[in-house]
PDB file of C-alpha atoms in Angstrom:
ATOM      1  CA  MET Z   1      77.125 209.162 189.559  1.00 86.00           C
ATOM      2  CA  ALA Z   2      75.429 207.458 186.616  1.00 89.00           C
ATOM      3  CA  ASN Z   3      77.535 205.253 184.359  1.00 89.00           C
ATOM      4  CA  HIS Z   4      78.297 206.928 181.041  1.00 93.00           C
ATOM      5  CA  VAL Z   5      77.060 205.168 177.912  1.00 92.00           C
ATOM      6  CA  GLU Z   6      78.206 206.349 174.492  1.00 93.00           C
ATOM      7  CA  LYS Z   7      75.130 206.375 172.234  1.00 91.00           C
ATOM      8  CA  ARG Z   8      77.189 206.316 169.043  1.00 91.00           C
ATOM      9  CA  LEU Z   9      78.991 203.141 170.105  1.00 93.00           C
ATOM     10  CA  LEU Z  10      75.726 201.457 171.045  1.00 90.00           C
ATOM     11  CA  ASN Z  11      74.698 201.751 167.413  1.00 86.00           C
ATOM     12  CA  THR Z  12      78.050 200.990 165.774  1.00 89.00           C
ATOM     13  CA  ASN Z  13      79.951 198.566 168.035  1.00 93.00           C
ATOM     14  CA  ILE Z  14      78.420 195.145 168.645  1.00 93.00           C
ATOM     15  CA  ARG Z  15      80.677 194.330 171.617  1.00 96.00           C
ATOM     16  CA  TYR Z  16      79.933 197.666 173.270  1.00 96.00           C
ATOM     17  CA  ARG Z  17      76.200 197.172 172.720  1.00 95.00           C
ATOM     18  CA  PHE Z  18      76.268 193.642 174.133  1.00 97.00           C
ATOM     19  CA  ASP Z  19      78.310 194.710 177.164  1.00 97.00           C
ATOM     20  CA  TYR Z  20      75.746 197.406 177.942  1.00 97.00           C
ATOM     21  CA  ILE Z  21      72.744 195.055 177.585  1.00 97.00           C
ATOM     22  CA  ALA Z  22      74.504 192.245 179.474  1.00 97.00           C
ATOM     23  CA  LYS Z  23      75.401 194.543 182.371  1.00 97.00           C
ATOM     24  CA  PHE Z  24      71.877 195.996 182.430  1.00 97.00           C
ATOM     25  CA  LEU Z  25      70.347 192.489 182.570  1.00 97.00           C
ATOM     26  CA  ASN Z  26      73.087 191.123 184.843  1.00 98.00           C
ATOM     27  CA  PHE Z  27      73.916 188.469 182.242  1.00 98.00           C
ATOM     28  CA  THR Z  28      77.147 186.841 183.417  1.00 98.00           C
ATOM     29  CA  ALA Z  29      79.352 183.806 182.928  1.00 97.00           C
ATOM     30  CA  ASP Z  30      77.114 182.030 185.444  1.00 98.00           C
ATOM     31  CA  ASP Z  31      74.172 182.433 183.060  1.00 98.00           C
ATOM     32  CA  ILE Z  32      76.241 181.056 180.184  1.00 98.00           C
ATOM     33  CA  ALA Z  33      77.145 178.034 182.306  1.00 98.00           C
ATOM     34  CA  LEU Z  34      73.469 177.490 183.091  1.00 98.00           C
ATOM     35  CA  LEU Z  35      72.629 177.637 179.376  1.00 98.00           C
ATOM     36  CA  ASN Z  36      75.402 175.134 178.617  1.00 97.00           C
ATOM     37  CA  ASN Z  37      74.036 172.770 181.245  1.00 97.00           C
ATOM     38  CA  PHE Z  38      70.481 173.242 179.984  1.00 97.00           C
ATOM     39  CA  GLU Z  39      71.558 172.356 176.426  1.00 96.00           C
ATOM     40  CA  LYS Z  40      72.214 168.793 177.582  1.00 95.00           C
ATOM     41  CA  ILE Z  41      68.646 168.591 178.888  1.00 96.00           C
ATOM     42  CA  ALA Z  42      67.086 170.394 175.923  1.00 95.00           C
ATOM     43  CA  HIS Z  43      69.026 168.509 173.241  1.00 93.00           C
ATOM     44  CA  PRO Z  44      66.666 165.492 173.014  1.00 93.00           C
ATOM     45  CA  HIS Z  45      63.716 167.889 172.655  1.00 93.00           C
ATOM     46  CA  ILE Z  46      65.109 170.316 170.090  1.00 92.00           C
ATOM     47  CA  GLN Z  47      64.072 168.465 166.937  1.00 88.00           C
ATOM     48  CA  THR Z  48      60.474 168.181 168.139  1.00 91.00           C
ATOM     49  CA  LEU Z  49      60.572 171.740 169.463  1.00 91.00           C
ATOM     50  CA  VAL Z  50      61.652 173.087 166.073  1.00 91.00           C
ATOM     51  CA  GLU Z  51      58.897 171.198 164.285  1.00 90.00           C
ATOM     52  CA  VAL Z  52      56.354 172.615 166.743  1.00 91.00           C
ATOM     53  CA  ILE Z  53      57.627 176.137 166.017  1.00 92.00           C
ATOM     54  CA  TYR Z  54      57.140 175.703 162.283  1.00 91.00           C
ATOM     55  CA  GLN Z  55      53.736 174.121 162.812  1.00 92.00           C
ATOM     56  CA  LYS Z  56      52.815 177.294 164.700  1.00 94.00           C
ATOM     57  CA  LEU Z  57      54.113 179.457 161.841  1.00 91.00           C
ATOM     58  CA  PHE Z  58      52.099 177.351 159.389  1.00 90.00           C
ATOM     59  CA  GLU Z  59      48.887 178.176 161.284  1.00 93.00           C
ATOM     60  CA  TYR Z  60      48.852 181.688 159.793  1.00 93.00           C
ATOM     61  CA  ASP Z  61      48.967 182.555 156.099  1.00 90.00           C
ATOM     62  CA  ILE Z  62      50.936 185.732 156.810  1.00 91.00           C
ATOM     63  CA  THR Z  63      53.825 183.775 158.338  1.00 89.00           C
ATOM     64  CA  LYS Z  64      53.598 180.720 156.101  1.00 87.00           C
ATOM     65  CA  GLU Z  65      54.003 182.830 152.953  1.00 85.00           C
ATOM     66  CA  TYR Z  66      57.547 183.802 153.954  1.00 81.00           C
ATOM     67  CA  PHE Z  67      58.658 180.235 153.298  1.00 80.00           C
ATOM     68  CA  ILE Z  68      57.712 180.570 149.642  1.00 78.00           C
ATOM     69  CA  LYS Z  69      60.172 183.429 149.196  1.00 72.00           C
ATOM     70  CA  GLN Z  70      63.593 182.762 147.710  1.00 59.00           C
ATOM     71  CA  ASN Z  71      66.353 181.828 150.155  1.00 60.00           C
ATOM     72  CA  PHE Z  72      69.695 182.150 148.383  1.00 55.00           C
ATOM     73  CA  ILE Z  73      71.391 179.753 150.791  1.00 64.00           C
ATOM     74  CA  PHE Z  74      68.919 176.989 149.934  1.00 59.00           C
ATOM     75  CA  LYS Z  75      69.856 175.164 146.700  1.00 63.00           C
ATOM     76  CA  GLY Z  76      67.307 172.329 146.658  1.00 65.00           C
ATOM     77  CA  VAL Z  77      63.941 171.823 144.990  1.00 68.00           C
ATOM     78  CA  LYS Z  78      61.642 174.695 145.962  1.00 70.00           C
ATOM     79  CA  THR Z  79      57.873 174.479 146.437  1.00 71.00           C
ATOM     80  CA  THR Z  80      56.276 177.713 145.220  1.00 69.00           C
ATOM     81  CA  ASP Z  81      52.623 176.878 145.909  1.00 69.00           C
ATOM     82  CA  ASN Z  82      51.633 177.804 149.448  1.00 75.00           C
ATOM     83  CA  ASN Z  83      48.921 175.135 149.460  1.00 79.00           C
ATOM     84  CA  GLN Z  84      51.420 172.402 148.598  1.00 79.00           C
ATOM     85  CA  LEU Z  85      54.068 173.558 151.066  1.00 83.00           C
ATOM     86  CA  THR Z  86      54.451 171.167 154.021  1.00 83.00           C
ATOM     87  CA  LEU Z  87      56.977 170.642 156.762  1.00 83.00           C
ATOM     88  CA  GLN Z  88      58.388 167.835 154.599  1.00 84.00           C
ATOM     89  CA  SER Z  89      59.054 170.150 151.640  1.00 82.00           C
ATOM     90  CA  ASP Z  90      62.759 170.494 150.877  1.00 80.00           C
ATOM     91  CA  GLN Z  91      62.970 174.176 151.794  1.00 80.00           C
ATOM     92  CA  MET Z  92      61.248 173.485 155.118  1.00 82.00           C
ATOM     93  CA  LEU Z  93      63.565 170.588 155.986  1.00 84.00           C
ATOM     94  CA  PHE Z  94      66.420 172.999 155.261  1.00 83.00           C
ATOM     95  CA  ARG Z  95      64.962 175.631 157.593  1.00 84.00           C
ATOM     96  CA  VAL Z  96      64.241 173.078 160.319  1.00 87.00           C
ATOM     97  CA  GLU Z  97      67.876 171.974 160.228  1.00 89.00           C
ATOM     98  CA  SER Z  98      69.099 175.583 160.214  1.00 87.00           C
ATOM     99  CA  ILE Z  99      67.146 176.597 163.324  1.00 89.00           C
ATOM    100  CA  ARG Z 100      68.062 173.335 165.048  1.00 92.00           C
ATOM    101  CA  LYS Z 101      71.749 174.204 164.606  1.00 92.00           C
ATOM    102  CA  TYR Z 102      71.078 177.769 165.761  1.00 92.00           C
ATOM    103  CA  LEU Z 103      69.362 176.667 168.975  1.00 94.00           C
ATOM    104  CA  ALA Z 104      72.095 174.166 169.759  1.00 93.00           C
ATOM    105  CA  ARG Z 105      74.753 176.816 169.231  1.00 95.00           C
ATOM    106  CA  ILE Z 106      73.230 179.568 171.374  1.00 96.00           C
ATOM    107  CA  LEU Z 107      72.817 177.133 174.258  1.00 97.00           C
ATOM    108  CA  ARG Z 108      76.170 175.401 173.815  1.00 96.00           C
ATOM    109  CA  GLN Z 109      78.369 178.479 173.308  1.00 97.00           C
ATOM    110  CA  HIS Z 110      80.912 178.609 176.149  1.00 96.00           C
ATOM    111  CA  ILE Z 111      82.551 181.954 175.424  1.00 95.00           C
ATOM    112  CA  TRP Z 112      80.547 184.864 174.052  1.00 97.00           C
ATOM    113  CA  ASN Z 113      83.417 186.253 172.011  1.00 97.00           C
ATOM    114  CA  ASP Z 114      83.209 188.807 169.203  1.00 96.00           C
ATOM    115  CA  ALA Z 115      82.708 186.096 166.585  1.00 96.00           C
ATOM    116  CA  PHE Z 116      79.657 184.753 168.429  1.00 96.00           C
ATOM    117  CA  LEU Z 117      78.202 188.236 168.923  1.00 96.00           C
ATOM    118  CA  GLN Z 118      78.654 188.811 165.187  1.00 94.00           C
ATOM    119  CA  TYR Z 119      76.777 185.555 164.591  1.00 93.00           C
ATOM    120  CA  LEU Z 120      73.850 186.754 166.735  1.00 92.00           C
ATOM    121  CA  SER Z 121      73.893 190.074 164.900  1.00 90.00           C
ATOM    122  CA  THR Z 122      73.973 188.399 161.492  1.00 88.00           C
ATOM    123  CA  ILE Z 123      70.988 186.230 162.428  1.00 87.00           C
ATOM    124  CA  GLY Z 124      69.081 189.432 163.118  1.00 82.00           C
ATOM    125  CA  LYS Z 125      70.339 191.318 160.069  1.00 81.00           C
ATOM    126  CA  LYS Z 126      69.451 188.680 157.496  1.00 81.00           C
ATOM    127  CA  HIS Z 127      65.814 188.747 158.625  1.00 72.00           C
ATOM    128  CA  THR Z 128      65.612 192.414 157.546  1.00 71.00           C
ATOM    129  CA  ASN Z 129      66.212 193.917 154.101  1.00 64.00           C
ATOM    130  CA  LEU Z 130      69.808 194.846 154.981  1.00 57.00           C
ATOM    131  CA  ALA Z 131      71.636 191.632 154.032  1.00 50.00           C
ATOM    132  CA  GLY Z 132      71.476 192.002 150.257  1.00 54.00           C
ATOM    133  CA  VAL Z 133      70.644 188.799 148.400  1.00 50.00           C
ATOM    134  CA  HIS Z 134      70.689 186.913 151.720  1.00 58.00           C
ATOM    135  CA  SER Z 135      67.864 189.040 153.170  1.00 62.00           C
ATOM    136  CA  ILE Z 136      64.719 187.200 154.208  1.00 72.00           C
ATOM    137  CA  ASP Z 137      62.966 190.485 155.077  1.00 74.00           C
ATOM    138  CA  ILE Z 138      60.376 189.394 157.644  1.00 83.00           C
ATOM    139  CA  ASP Z 139      58.256 191.984 159.444  1.00 86.00           C
ATOM    140  CA  TYR Z 140      59.474 192.383 163.013  1.00 87.00           C
ATOM    141  CA  ILE Z 141      56.093 191.556 164.579  1.00 92.00           C
ATOM    142  CA  HIS Z 142      56.481 187.953 163.402  1.00 89.00           C
ATOM    143  CA  ILE Z 143      60.060 187.719 164.698  1.00 89.00           C
ATOM    144  CA  ASN Z 144      58.954 189.003 168.087  1.00 91.00           C
ATOM    145  CA  ALA Z 145      56.062 186.527 168.229  1.00 93.00           C
ATOM    146  CA  MET Z 146      58.296 183.612 167.240  1.00 91.00           C
ATOM    147  CA  LEU Z 147      60.964 184.462 169.822  1.00 92.00           C
ATOM    148  CA  GLY Z 148      58.268 184.695 172.490  1.00 94.00           C
ATOM    149  CA  TYR Z 149      56.804 181.348 171.474  1.00 94.00           C
ATOM    150  CA  LEU Z 150      60.271 179.795 171.376  1.00 93.00           C
ATOM    151  CA  GLN Z 151      61.048 181.081 174.846  1.00 95.00           C
ATOM    152  CA  HIS Z 152      57.796 179.618 176.173  1.00 94.00           C
ATOM    153  CA  THR Z 153      58.691 176.187 174.802  1.00 94.00           C
ATOM    154  CA  PHE Z 154      62.039 176.319 176.581  1.00 96.00           C
ATOM    155  CA  ILE Z 155      60.328 177.395 179.795  1.00 96.00           C
ATOM    156  CA  GLU Z 156      58.061 174.350 179.577  1.00 95.00           C
ATOM    157  CA  ILE Z 157      61.090 172.067 179.177  1.00 96.00           C
ATOM    158  CA  ILE Z 158      62.758 173.625 182.213  1.00 97.00           C
ATOM    159  CA  LEU Z 159      59.678 173.449 184.428  1.00 96.00           C
ATOM    160  CA  SER Z 160      58.950 169.830 183.515  1.00 95.00           C
ATOM    161  CA  SER Z 161      62.559 168.648 183.885  1.00 95.00           C
ATOM    162  CA  GLU Z 162      63.218 166.083 186.600  1.00 94.00           C
ATOM    163  CA  GLU Z 163      66.976 166.631 186.275  1.00 94.00           C
ATOM    164  CA  LEU Z 164      66.900 170.148 187.725  1.00 95.00           C
ATOM    165  CA  ASP Z 165      66.194 171.058 191.329  1.00 96.00           C
ATOM    166  CA  ASP Z 166      63.955 174.046 192.073  1.00 96.00           C
ATOM    167  CA  THR Z 167      66.840 176.470 192.574  1.00 97.00           C
ATOM    168  CA  THR Z 168      68.483 175.499 189.291  1.00 97.00           C
ATOM    169  CA  LYS Z 169      65.138 175.728 187.501  1.00 97.00           C
ATOM    170  CA  LYS Z 170      64.773 179.298 188.745  1.00 98.00           C
ATOM    171  CA  THR Z 171      68.273 180.379 187.713  1.00 98.00           C
ATOM    172  CA  THR Z 172      67.963 178.620 184.343  1.00 98.00           C
ATOM    173  CA  LEU Z 173      64.648 180.344 183.665  1.00 98.00           C
ATOM    174  CA  LEU Z 174      66.314 183.682 184.372  1.00 98.00           C
ATOM    175  CA  ALA Z 175      69.239 182.803 182.085  1.00 98.00           C
ATOM    176  CA  ILE Z 176      66.897 181.795 179.249  1.00 97.00           C
ATOM    177  CA  ASN Z 177      64.945 185.014 179.697  1.00 97.00           C
ATOM    178  CA  LYS Z 178      68.140 187.086 179.423  1.00 98.00           C
ATOM    179  CA  LEU Z 179      69.294 185.100 176.398  1.00 97.00           C
ATOM    180  CA  PHE Z 180      66.130 185.842 174.437  1.00 95.00           C
ATOM    181  CA  TRP Z 181      66.078 189.520 175.336  1.00 95.00           C
ATOM    182  CA  ILE Z 182      69.681 189.783 174.140  1.00 96.00           C
ATOM    183  CA  GLN Z 183      68.894 187.961 170.898  1.00 92.00           C
ATOM    184  CA  ASN Z 184      65.780 190.097 170.471  1.00 91.00           C
ATOM    185  CA  ASP Z 185      67.946 193.205 170.762  1.00 92.00           C
ATOM    186  CA  PHE Z 186      70.216 191.920 167.994  1.00 89.00           C
ATOM    187  CA  PHE Z 187      67.106 191.636 165.837  1.00 86.00           C
ATOM    188  CA  SER Z 188      65.572 194.975 166.778  1.00 84.00           C
ATOM    189  CA  MET Z 189      68.794 196.971 166.229  1.00 77.00           C
ATOM    190  CA  HIS Z 190      68.761 196.020 162.545  1.00 70.00           C
ATOM    191  CA  TYR Z 191      65.033 196.641 162.168  1.00 68.00           C
ATOM    192  CA  ILE Z 192      65.528 200.152 163.547  1.00 66.00           C
ATOM    193  CA  VAL Z 193      68.250 200.788 160.951  1.00 62.00           C
ATOM    194  CA  ALA Z 194      66.088 199.306 158.191  1.00 63.00           C
ATOM    195  CA  SER Z 195      63.126 201.487 159.153  1.00 60.00           C
ATOM    196  CA  HIS Z 196      65.338 204.603 159.036  1.00 55.00           C
ATOM    197  CA  ASP Z 197      66.619 203.590 155.591  1.00 58.00           C
ATOM    198  CA  ASP Z 198      63.026 203.348 154.347  1.00 56.00           C
ATOM    199  CA  HIS Z 199      62.356 207.003 155.151  1.00 48.00           C
TER     200      HIS Z 199
END
């Protein structure tokens, strides 16, 4: 008999939604342990990795222009001219630090409790138009591309690591893959709601 899944709870209960996705992907405590171990290897690379991500986003005017928009969390001096915006601009240094902390947290988190799931959900929500004054409102295509690019950079770190044997590389790659599909779901769930609100 097929396992019953309550559609209403998938869309209203973050824990229920995560449990369904995690079970579907076979994301377990073993994967979390692998991510925790990988964080120690990835940590020296994260600052450079983050800068590479933003350099990629700066390659396209459609993604670079989002960094000109107001971010109500950022209180520093804001560059409003796209041509003058660089990775050393105050608002970009702020964003670099923010994503660095985010990456460290998702890899370092030992227990995926409700507070952490809410954090993952909030990260997704604020990139839509649903978070009020804190909304960044980025089209989902760019989020999807960035998550894919970010995952590829982690894969490169894993494959080139001399600290991991082949078996651990394989299981870590699988854990990273599950992590990004779970985070992607916490983005897409809010974009689906936002698209319904627009109609």
